[in-house]
CSV table of C-alpha atoms in Angstrom, one decimal:
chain,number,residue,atom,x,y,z
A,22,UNK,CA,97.5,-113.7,-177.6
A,23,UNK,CA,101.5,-114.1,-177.4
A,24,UNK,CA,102.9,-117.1,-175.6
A,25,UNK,CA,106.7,-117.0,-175.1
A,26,UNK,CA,108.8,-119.8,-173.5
A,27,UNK,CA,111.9,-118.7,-171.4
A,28,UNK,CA,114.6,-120.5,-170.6
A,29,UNK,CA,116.8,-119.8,-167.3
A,30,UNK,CA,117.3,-120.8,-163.9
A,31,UNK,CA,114.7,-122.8,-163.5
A,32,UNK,CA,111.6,-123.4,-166.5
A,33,UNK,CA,109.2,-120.3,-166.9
A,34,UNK,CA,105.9,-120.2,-169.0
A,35,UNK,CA,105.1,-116.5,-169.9
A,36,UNK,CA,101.5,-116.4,-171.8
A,37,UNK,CA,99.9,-113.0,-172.2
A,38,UNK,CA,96.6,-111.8,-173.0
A,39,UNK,CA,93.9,-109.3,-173.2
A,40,UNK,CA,90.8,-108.2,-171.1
A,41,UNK,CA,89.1,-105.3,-172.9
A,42,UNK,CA,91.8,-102.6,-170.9
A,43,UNK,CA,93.7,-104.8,-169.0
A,44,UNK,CA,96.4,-106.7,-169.5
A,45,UNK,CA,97.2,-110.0,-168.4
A,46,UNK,CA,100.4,-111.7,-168.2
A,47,UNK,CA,100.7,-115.1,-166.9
A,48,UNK,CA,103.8,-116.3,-165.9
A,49,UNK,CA,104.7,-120.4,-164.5
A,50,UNK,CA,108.3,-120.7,-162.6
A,51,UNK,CA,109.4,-123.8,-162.0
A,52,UNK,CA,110.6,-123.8,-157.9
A,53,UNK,CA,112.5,-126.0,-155.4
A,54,UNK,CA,110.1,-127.2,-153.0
A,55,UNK,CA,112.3,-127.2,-150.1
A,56,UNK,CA,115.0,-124.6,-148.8
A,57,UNK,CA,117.6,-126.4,-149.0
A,58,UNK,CA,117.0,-127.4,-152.8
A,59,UNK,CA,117.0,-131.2,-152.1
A,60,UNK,CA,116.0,-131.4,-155.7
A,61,UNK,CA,112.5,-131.4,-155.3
A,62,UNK,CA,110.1,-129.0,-157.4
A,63,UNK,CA,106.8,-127.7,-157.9
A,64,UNK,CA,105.4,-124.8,-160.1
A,65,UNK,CA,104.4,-121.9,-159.2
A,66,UNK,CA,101.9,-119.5,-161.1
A,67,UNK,CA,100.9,-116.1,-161.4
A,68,UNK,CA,99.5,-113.4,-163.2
A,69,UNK,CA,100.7,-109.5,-163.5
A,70,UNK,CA,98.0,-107.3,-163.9
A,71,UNK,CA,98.2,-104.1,-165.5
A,72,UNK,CA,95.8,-101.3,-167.1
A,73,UNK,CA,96.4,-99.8,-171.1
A,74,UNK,CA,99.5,-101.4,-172.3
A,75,UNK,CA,101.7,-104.6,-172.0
A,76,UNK,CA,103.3,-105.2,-168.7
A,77,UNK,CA,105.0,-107.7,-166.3
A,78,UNK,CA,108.0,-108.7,-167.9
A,79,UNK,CA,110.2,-106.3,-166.8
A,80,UNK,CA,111.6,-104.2,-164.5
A,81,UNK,CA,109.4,-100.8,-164.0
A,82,UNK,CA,111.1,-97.3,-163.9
A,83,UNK,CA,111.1,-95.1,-160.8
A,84,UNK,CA,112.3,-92.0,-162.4
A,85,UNK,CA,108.3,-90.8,-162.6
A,86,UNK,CA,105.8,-90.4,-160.2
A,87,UNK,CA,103.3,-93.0,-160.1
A,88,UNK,CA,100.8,-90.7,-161.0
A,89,UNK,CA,102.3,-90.0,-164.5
A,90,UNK,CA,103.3,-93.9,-165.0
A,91,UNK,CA,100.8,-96.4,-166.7
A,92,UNK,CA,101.2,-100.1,-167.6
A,93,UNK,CA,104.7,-101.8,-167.5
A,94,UNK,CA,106.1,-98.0,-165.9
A,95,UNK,CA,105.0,-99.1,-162.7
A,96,UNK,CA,106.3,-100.5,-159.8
A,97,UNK,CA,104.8,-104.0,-158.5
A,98,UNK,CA,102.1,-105.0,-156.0
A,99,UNK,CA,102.1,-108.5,-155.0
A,100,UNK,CA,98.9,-109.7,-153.6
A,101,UNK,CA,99.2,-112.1,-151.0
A,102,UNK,CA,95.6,-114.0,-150.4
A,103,UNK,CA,94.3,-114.8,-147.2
A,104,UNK,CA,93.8,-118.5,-145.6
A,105,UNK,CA,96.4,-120.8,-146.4
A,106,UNK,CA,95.0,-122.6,-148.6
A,107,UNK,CA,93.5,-120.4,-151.7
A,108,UNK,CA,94.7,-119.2,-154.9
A,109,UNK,CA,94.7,-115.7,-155.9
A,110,UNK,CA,90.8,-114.3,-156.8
A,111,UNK,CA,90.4,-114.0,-160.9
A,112,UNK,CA,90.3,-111.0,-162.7
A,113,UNK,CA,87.3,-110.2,-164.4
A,114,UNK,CA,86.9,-106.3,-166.1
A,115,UNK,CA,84.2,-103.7,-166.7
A,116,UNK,CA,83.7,-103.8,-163.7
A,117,UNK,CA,87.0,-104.2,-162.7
A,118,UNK,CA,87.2,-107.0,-160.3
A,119,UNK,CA,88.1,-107.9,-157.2
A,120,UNK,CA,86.5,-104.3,-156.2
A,121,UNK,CA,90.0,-103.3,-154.8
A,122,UNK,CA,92.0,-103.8,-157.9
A,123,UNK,CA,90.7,-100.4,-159.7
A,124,UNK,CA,92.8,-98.3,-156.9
A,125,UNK,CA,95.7,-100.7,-157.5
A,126,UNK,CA,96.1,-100.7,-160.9
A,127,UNK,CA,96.2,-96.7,-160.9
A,128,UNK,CA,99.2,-97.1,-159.3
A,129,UNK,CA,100.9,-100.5,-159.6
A,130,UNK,CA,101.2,-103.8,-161.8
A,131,UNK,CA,99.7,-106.1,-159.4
A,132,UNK,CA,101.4,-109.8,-159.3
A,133,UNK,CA,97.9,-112.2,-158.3
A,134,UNK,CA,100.1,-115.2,-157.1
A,135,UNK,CA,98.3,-118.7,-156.7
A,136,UNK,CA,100.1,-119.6,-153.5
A,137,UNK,CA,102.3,-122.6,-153.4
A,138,UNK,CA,99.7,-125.7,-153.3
A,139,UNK,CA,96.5,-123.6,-154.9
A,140,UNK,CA,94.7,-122.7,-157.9
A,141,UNK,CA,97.4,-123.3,-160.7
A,142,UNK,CA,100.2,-124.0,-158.6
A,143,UNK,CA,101.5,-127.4,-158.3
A,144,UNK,CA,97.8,-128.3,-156.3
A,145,UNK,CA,97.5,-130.4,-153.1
A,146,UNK,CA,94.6,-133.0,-154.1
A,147,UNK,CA,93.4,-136.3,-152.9
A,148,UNK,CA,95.9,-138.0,-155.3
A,149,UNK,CA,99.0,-136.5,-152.9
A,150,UNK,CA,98.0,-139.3,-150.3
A,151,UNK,CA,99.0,-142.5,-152.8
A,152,UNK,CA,102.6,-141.1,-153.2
A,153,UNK,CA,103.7,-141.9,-149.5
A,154,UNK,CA,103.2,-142.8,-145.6
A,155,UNK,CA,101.1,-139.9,-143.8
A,156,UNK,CA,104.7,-138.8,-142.5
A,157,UNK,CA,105.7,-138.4,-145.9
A,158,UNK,CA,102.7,-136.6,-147.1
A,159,UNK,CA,102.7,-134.4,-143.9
A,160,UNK,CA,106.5,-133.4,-144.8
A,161,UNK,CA,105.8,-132.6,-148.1
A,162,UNK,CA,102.7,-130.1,-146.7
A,163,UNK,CA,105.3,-128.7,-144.1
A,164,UNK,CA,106.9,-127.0,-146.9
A,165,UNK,CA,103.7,-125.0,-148.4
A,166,UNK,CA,103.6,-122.6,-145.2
A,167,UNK,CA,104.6,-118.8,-145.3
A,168,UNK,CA,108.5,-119.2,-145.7
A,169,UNK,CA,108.3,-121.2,-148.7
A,170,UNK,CA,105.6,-118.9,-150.5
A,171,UNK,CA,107.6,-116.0,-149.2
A,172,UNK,CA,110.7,-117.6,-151.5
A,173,UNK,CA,108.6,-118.2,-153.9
A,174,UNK,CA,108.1,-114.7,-154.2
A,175,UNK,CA,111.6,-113.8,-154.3
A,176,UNK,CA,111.4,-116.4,-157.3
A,177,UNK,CA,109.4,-113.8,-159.1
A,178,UNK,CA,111.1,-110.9,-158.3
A,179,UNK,CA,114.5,-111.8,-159.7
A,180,UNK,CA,112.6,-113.1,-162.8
A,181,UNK,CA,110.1,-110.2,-163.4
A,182,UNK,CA,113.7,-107.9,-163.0
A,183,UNK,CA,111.7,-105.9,-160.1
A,184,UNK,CA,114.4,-104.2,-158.1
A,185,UNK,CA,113.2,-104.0,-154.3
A,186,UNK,CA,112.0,-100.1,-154.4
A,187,UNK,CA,109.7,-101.4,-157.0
A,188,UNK,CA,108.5,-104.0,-154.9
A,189,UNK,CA,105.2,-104.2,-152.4
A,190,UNK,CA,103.5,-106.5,-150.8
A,191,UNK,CA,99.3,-106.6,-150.2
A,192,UNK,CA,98.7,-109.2,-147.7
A,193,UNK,CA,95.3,-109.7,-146.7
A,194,UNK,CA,94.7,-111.8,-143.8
A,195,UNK,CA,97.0,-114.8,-143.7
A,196,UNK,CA,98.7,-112.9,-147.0
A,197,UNK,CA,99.6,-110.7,-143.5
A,198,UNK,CA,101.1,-113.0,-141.8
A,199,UNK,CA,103.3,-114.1,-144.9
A,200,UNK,CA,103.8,-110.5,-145.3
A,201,UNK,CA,105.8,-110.1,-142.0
A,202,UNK,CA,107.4,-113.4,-142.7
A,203,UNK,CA,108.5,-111.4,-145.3
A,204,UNK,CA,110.3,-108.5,-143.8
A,205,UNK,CA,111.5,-111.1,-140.9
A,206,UNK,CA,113.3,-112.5,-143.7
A,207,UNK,CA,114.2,-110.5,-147.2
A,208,UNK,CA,113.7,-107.0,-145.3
A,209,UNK,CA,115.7,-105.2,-148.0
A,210,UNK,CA,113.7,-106.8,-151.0
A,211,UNK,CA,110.5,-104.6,-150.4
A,212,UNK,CA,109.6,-101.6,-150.9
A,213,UNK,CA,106.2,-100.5,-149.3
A,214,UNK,CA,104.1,-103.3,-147.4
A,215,UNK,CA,100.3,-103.2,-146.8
A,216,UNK,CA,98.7,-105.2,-144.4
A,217,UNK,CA,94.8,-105.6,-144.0
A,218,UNK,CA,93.4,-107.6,-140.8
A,219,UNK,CA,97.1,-109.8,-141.1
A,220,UNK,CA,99.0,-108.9,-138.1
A,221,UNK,CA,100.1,-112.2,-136.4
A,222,UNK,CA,101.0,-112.0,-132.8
A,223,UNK,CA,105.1,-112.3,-132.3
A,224,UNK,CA,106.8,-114.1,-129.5
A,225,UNK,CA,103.6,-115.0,-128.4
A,226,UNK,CA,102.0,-119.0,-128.0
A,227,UNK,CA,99.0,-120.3,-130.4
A,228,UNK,CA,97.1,-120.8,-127.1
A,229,UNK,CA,97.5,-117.2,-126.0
A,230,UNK,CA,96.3,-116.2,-129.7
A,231,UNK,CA,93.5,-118.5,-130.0
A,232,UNK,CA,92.3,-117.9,-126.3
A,233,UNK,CA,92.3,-114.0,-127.8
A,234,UNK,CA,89.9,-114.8,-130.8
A,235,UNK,CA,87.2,-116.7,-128.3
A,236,UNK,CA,87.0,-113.7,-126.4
A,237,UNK,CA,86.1,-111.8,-130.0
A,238,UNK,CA,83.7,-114.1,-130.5
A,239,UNK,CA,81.9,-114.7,-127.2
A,240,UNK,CA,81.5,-110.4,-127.8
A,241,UNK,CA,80.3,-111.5,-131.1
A,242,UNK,CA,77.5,-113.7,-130.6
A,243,UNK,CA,75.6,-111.8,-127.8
A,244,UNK,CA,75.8,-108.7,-129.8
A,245,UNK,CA,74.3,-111.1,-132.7
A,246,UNK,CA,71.5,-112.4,-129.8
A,247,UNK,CA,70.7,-108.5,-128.8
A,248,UNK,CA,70.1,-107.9,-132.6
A,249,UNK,CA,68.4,-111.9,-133.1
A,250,UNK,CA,67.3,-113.0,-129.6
A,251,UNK,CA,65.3,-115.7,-130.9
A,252,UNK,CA,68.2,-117.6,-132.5
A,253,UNK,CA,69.9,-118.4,-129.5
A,254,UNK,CA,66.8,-120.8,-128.7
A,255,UNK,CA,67.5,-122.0,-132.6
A,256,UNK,CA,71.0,-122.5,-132.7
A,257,UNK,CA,70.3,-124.6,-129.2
A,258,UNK,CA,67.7,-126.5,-130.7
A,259,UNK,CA,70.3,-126.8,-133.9
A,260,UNK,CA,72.9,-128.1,-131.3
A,261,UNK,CA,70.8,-130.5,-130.1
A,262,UNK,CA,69.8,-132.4,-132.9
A,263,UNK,CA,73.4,-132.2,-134.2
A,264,UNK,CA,74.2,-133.9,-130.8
A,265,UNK,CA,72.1,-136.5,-131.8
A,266,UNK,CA,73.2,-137.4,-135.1
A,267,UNK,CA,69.6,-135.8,-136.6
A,268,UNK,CA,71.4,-133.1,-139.3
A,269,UNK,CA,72.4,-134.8,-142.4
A,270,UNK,CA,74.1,-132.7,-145.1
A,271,UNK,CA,73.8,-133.1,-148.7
A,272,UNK,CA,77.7,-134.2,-148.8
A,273,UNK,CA,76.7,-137.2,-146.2
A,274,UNK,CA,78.3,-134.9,-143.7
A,275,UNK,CA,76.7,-136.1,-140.6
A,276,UNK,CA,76.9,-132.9,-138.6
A,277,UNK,CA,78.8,-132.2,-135.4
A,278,UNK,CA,78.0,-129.5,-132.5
A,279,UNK,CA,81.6,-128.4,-133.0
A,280,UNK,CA,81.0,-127.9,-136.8
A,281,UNK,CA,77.6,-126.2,-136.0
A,282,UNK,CA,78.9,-124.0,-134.0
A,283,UNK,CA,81.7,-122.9,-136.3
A,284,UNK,CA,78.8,-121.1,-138.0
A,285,UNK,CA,80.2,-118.6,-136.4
A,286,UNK,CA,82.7,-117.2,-138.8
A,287,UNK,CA,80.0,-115.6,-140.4
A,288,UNK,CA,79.5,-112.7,-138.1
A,289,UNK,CA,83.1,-112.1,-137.9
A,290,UNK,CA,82.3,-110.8,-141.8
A,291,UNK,CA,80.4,-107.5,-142.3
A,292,UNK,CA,77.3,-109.0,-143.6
A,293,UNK,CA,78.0,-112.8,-142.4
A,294,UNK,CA,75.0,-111.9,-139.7
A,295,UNK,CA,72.5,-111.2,-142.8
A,296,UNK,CA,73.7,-114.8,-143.7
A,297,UNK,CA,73.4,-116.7,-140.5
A,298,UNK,CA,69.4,-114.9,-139.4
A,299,UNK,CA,68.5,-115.9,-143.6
A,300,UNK,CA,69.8,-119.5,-142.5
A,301,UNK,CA,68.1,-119.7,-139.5
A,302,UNK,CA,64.8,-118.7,-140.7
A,303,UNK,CA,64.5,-121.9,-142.1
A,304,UNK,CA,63.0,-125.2,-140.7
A,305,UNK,CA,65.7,-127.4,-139.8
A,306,UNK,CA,64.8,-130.6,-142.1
A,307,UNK,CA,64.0,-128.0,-145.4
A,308,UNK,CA,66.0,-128.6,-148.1
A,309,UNK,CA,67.1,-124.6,-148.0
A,310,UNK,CA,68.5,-125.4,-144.9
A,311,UNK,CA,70.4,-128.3,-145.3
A,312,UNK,CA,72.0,-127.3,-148.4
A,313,UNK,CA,72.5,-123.5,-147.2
A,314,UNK,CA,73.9,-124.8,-143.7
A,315,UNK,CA,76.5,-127.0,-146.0
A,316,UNK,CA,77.8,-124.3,-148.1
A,317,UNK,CA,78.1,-122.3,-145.3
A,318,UNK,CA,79.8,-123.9,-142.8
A,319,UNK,CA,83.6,-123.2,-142.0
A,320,UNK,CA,86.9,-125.3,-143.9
A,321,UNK,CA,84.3,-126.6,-146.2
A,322,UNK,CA,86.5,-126.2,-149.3
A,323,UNK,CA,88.1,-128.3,-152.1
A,324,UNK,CA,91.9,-127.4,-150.7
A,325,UNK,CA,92.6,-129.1,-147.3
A,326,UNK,CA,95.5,-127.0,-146.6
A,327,UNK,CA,92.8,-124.7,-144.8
A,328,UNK,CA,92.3,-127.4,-142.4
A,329,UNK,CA,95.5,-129.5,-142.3
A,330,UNK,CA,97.5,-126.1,-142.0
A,331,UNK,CA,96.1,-123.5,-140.4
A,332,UNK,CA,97.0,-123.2,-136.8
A,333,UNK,CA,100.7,-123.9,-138.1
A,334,UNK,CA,100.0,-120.7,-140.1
A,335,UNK,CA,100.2,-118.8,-137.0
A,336,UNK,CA,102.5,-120.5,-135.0
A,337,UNK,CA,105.2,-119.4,-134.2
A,338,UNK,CA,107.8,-122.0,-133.2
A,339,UNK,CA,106.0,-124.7,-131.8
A,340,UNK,CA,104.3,-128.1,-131.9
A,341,UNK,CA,100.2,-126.6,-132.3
A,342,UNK,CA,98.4,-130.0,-131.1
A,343,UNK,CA,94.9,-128.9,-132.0
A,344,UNK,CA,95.3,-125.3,-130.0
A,345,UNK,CA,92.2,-123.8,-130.5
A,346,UNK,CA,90.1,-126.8,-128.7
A,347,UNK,CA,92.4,-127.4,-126.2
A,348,UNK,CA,92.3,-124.0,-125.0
A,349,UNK,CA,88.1,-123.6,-125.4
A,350,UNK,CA,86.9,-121.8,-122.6
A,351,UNK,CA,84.9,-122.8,-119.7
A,352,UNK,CA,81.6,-120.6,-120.5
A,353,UNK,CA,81.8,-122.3,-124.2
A,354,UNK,CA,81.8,-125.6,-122.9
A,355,UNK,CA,78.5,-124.7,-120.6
A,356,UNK,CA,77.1,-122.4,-123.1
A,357,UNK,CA,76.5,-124.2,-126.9
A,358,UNK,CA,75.3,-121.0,-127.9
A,359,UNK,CA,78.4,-119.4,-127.7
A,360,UNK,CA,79.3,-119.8,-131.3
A,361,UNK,CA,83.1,-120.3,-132.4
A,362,UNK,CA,85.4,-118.8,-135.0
A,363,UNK,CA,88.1,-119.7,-137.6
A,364,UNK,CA,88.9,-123.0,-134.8
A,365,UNK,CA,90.0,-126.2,-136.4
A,366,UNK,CA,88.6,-129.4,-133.9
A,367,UNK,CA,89.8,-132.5,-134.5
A,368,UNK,CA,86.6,-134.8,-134.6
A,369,UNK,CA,86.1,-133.1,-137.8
A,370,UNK,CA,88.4,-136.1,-139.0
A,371,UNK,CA,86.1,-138.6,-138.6
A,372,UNK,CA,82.6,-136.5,-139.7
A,373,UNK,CA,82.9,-134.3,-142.6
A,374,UNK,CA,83.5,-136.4,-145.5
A,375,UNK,CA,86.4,-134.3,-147.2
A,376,UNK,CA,88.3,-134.3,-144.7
A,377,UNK,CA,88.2,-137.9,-143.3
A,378,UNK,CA,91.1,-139.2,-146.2
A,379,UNK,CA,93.3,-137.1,-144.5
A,380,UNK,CA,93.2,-138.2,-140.9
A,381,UNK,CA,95.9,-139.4,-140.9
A,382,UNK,CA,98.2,-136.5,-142.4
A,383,UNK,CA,96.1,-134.0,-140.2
A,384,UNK,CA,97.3,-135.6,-137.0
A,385,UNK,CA,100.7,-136.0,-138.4
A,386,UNK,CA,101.1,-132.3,-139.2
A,387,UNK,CA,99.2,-131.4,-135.2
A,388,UNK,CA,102.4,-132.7,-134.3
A,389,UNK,CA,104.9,-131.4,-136.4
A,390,UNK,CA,108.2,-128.9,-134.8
A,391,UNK,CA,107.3,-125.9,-136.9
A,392,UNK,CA,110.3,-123.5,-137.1
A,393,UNK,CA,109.2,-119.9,-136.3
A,394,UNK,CA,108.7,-117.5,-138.7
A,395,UNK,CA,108.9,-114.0,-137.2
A,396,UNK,CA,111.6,-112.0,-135.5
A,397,UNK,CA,111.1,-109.0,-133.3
A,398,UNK,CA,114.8,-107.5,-133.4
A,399,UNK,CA,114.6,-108.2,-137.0
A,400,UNK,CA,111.0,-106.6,-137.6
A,401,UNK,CA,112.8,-103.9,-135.4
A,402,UNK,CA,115.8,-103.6,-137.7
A,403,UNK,CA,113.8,-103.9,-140.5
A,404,UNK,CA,113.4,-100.2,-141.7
A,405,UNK,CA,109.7,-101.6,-142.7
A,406,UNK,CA,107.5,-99.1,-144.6
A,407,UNK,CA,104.1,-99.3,-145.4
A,408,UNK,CA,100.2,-99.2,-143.7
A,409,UNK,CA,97.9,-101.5,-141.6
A,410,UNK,CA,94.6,-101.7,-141.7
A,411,UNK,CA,93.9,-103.1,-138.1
A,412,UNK,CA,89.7,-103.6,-137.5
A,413,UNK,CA,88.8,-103.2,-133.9
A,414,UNK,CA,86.1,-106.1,-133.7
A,415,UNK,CA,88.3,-108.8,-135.7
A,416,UNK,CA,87.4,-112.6,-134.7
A,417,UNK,CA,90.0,-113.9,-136.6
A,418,UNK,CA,93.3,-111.6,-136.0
A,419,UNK,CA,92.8,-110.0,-132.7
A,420,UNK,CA,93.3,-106.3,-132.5
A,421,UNK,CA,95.5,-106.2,-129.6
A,422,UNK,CA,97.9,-108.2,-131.0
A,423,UNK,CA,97.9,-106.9,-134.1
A,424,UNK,CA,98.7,-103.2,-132.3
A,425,UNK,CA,101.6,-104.7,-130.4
A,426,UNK,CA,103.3,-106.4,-133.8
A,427,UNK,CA,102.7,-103.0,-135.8
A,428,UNK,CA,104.6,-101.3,-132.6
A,429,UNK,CA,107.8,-103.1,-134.1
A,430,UNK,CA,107.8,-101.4,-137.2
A,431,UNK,CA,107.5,-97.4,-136.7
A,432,UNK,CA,107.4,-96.5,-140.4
A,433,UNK,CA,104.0,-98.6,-140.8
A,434,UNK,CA,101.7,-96.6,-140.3
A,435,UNK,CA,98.3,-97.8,-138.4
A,436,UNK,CA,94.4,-97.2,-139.4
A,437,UNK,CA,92.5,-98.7,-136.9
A,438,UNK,CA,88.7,-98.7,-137.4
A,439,UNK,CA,85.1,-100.5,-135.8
A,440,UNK,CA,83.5,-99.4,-139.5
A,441,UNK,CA,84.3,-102.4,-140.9
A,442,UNK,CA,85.2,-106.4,-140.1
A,443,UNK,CA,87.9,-108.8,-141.3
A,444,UNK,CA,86.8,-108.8,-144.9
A,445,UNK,CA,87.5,-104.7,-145.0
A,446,UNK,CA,89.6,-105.3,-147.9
A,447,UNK,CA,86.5,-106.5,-149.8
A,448,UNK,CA,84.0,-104.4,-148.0
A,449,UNK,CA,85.7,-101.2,-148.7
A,450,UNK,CA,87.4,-102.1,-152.0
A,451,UNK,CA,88.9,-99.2,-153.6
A,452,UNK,CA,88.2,-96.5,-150.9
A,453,UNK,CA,90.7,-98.7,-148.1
A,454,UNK,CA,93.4,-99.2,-150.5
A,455,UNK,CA,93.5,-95.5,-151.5
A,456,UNK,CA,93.3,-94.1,-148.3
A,457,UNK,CA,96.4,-96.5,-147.4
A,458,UNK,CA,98.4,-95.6,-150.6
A,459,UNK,CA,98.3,-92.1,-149.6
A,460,UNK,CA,99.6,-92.7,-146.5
A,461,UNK,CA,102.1,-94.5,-147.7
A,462,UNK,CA,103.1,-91.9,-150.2
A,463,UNK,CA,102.5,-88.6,-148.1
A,464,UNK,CA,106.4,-87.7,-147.1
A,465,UNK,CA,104.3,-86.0,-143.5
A,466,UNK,CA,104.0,-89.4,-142.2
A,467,UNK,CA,107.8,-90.3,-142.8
């Protein structure tokens, strides 16, 4: 192990390591928090991944082919996670993991950020909310959305020396939507962009996107009750006794119908259904149920940025003031069976345990004047190359939308597919991403 302290604009860490063929350099940069530099910082951490020898610190050659290029030769692949609100996954070897990264590494040193607020980045905790008034707190979370991770992926460019035709982004999911940010704003800083299920609706309202993802999943859960027709008398039942205060988590969660019901983000995942008709098979006072049900259910993780900020995530330009349960439509109301997505409800506040210190923040932040972060003419203008991986069934990024955003930007090429659901990226693993490289790099589709 080397460890190596750089001095610059701004403090950087630089540690790197071994993992039986991969190598792993982890780099901390020291970043305003705000874009106007008001002096505020956070850190910001990330590791470059790379396969045989030493790499990420430095800028890569593009005087070979990527095919004859190994280790610090190649260009960079920055992968943006979904959410908000999670740090990059870990990298684990033989196998190779995430299942995707074998197809990336044959062709690129891939940057695994932890976004702004996650994993080893400066980290949003419970402790945040002694440092100020909710207002306070709910300005300092304004600034970990998709334009300040998109700077601070600028941040690493300049210091990694990448030169833009050596560097591409892989957003999956939200890392899509930050990913467009991108191009809105630092169009001639990327090279090749990759997008998989994170197409965000432009010049479009949060209502009209949310009103588009209950539609997925009122499609969704009477396919699941053709398959399963006796858990729609379960999930009743289940709804029932939740109305009644009767379902009490582990976590002293006393469960809501809305939060039931959110079960349904499962069967917007390829195998989610396997997990939701295992769940159900159990008696509703066992202990497998109770404690399956709680590490199921939606936004039930460490990081409330998931909750506090993710309509913002997809807003673009405008107050979001709890969108996705003010725009709930009528057959949901009438029909509990009907189960819901990735939709935030705000009596989650005041019932799941978590999130109930942040009340006050949360409501602040429903009511914040986000700034938008997408531009059509300047998607247009962009000269944006790359792929999208669009999935036909999607619950959580509808597929119409995404269509009409990829429309903007001609030289992105678009799969579209029913084989797969949101979580193609990890269903598909290697087999997606090198389909989409070789689009990317086939001079026919120029």
């Amino acid at each position: 192990m080397t460890s190596t302290v750089i001095s610059g604009p701004g403090a950087a860490r630089s540690t790197t390591t071994r993992l039986q063929d991969l190598t792993i350099t982890e780099h901390t940069l020291t970043v305003p928090l705000t874009a106007d530099n008001d002096g505020r910082t956070i850190e910001v951490f990330a590791r470059v991944v790379t396969r045989g020898s030493e790499g990420g610190g430095g800028s890569a050659s593009n005087s070979a082919s990527s095919a004859e290029r190994t280790g610090s030769d190649l260009p960079y692949l920055v992968f943006l996670q979904g959410g908000p609100g999670f740090p990059a996954p870990r990298v684990f070897a033989n196998p190779v993991a995430p299942a995707w990264l074998n197809a990336a590494l044959d062709r690129y040193q891939v940057v695994m950020l932890d976004q702004r607020g996650t994993g080893r980045s400066t980290p949003v905790t419970d402790a945040i909310l002694e440092t100020g008034s909710a207002r306070e707190v709910a300005e300092y979370m304004s600034h970990l959305r998709a334009d300040g991770i998109v700077r601070d992926c600028e941040s690493f460019r300049e210091f990694l020396g990448a030169a833009p035709e050596q560097w591409n982004l892989l957003g999956q999911s939200f890392g899509g939507f930050t990913s467009l940010h991108y191009l809105t704003k630092y169009p001639k800083s990327v090279n090749n962009v990759f997008f998989t299920g994170g197409l965000p609706p432009v010049g479009r309202t949060t209502e009209e996107f949310y009103a588009a993802t209950y539609d997925k999943m009122r499609w969704l859960s009477e396919r699941y009750y053709r398959a399963f027709p006796e858990d729609r008398e379960k999930i009743r039942q289940l709804v029932g006794l939740a109305d009644a205060g009767k379902i009490v988590l582990p976590t002293g969660e006393v469960l809501s119908p809305s939060r039931l019901r959110s079960l349904g983000m499962l069967i917007g995942m390829t195998e989610g259904w396997q997990q939701l008709h295992s769940l159900l098979d159990w008696p509703a006072d066992s202990n497998e149920f109770l404690y399956g049900l709680s590490s199921l259910l939606s936004f039930g993780g460490a990081n409330p940025i998931y909750y506090a900020l993710h309509e913002s995530s997809g807003s673009d330009g405008a107050v979001t003031n709890w969108s996705a349960q003010r725009v709930i439509p009528q057959d949901f109301v009438d029909d509990v069976t009907l189960l819901t997505g990735e939709h935030v409800h705000s009596d989650w506040l005041d019932t799941v345990p978590h999130l109930q210190p942040w009340k006050d923040v949360a409501l602040e932040l429903a009511q914040w004047p986000w700034p938008r972060l997408y531009d059509a003419d300047a998607l247009r203008n962009s000269e944006a190359r790359g792929v999208a991986a669009i999935y036909y069934r999607d619950a959580y990024v509808p597929v119409e939308f995404s269509i009409e955003t990829a429309e903007l930007m001609p030289g992105v090429h678009q799969v579209i597919t029913n084989s797969t659901e949101h979580n193609g990226l990890r269903d598909w693993g290697d087999k997606l991403l090198e389909h989409m490289f070789d689009l990317a790099e086939d001079k026919r589709y120029r």
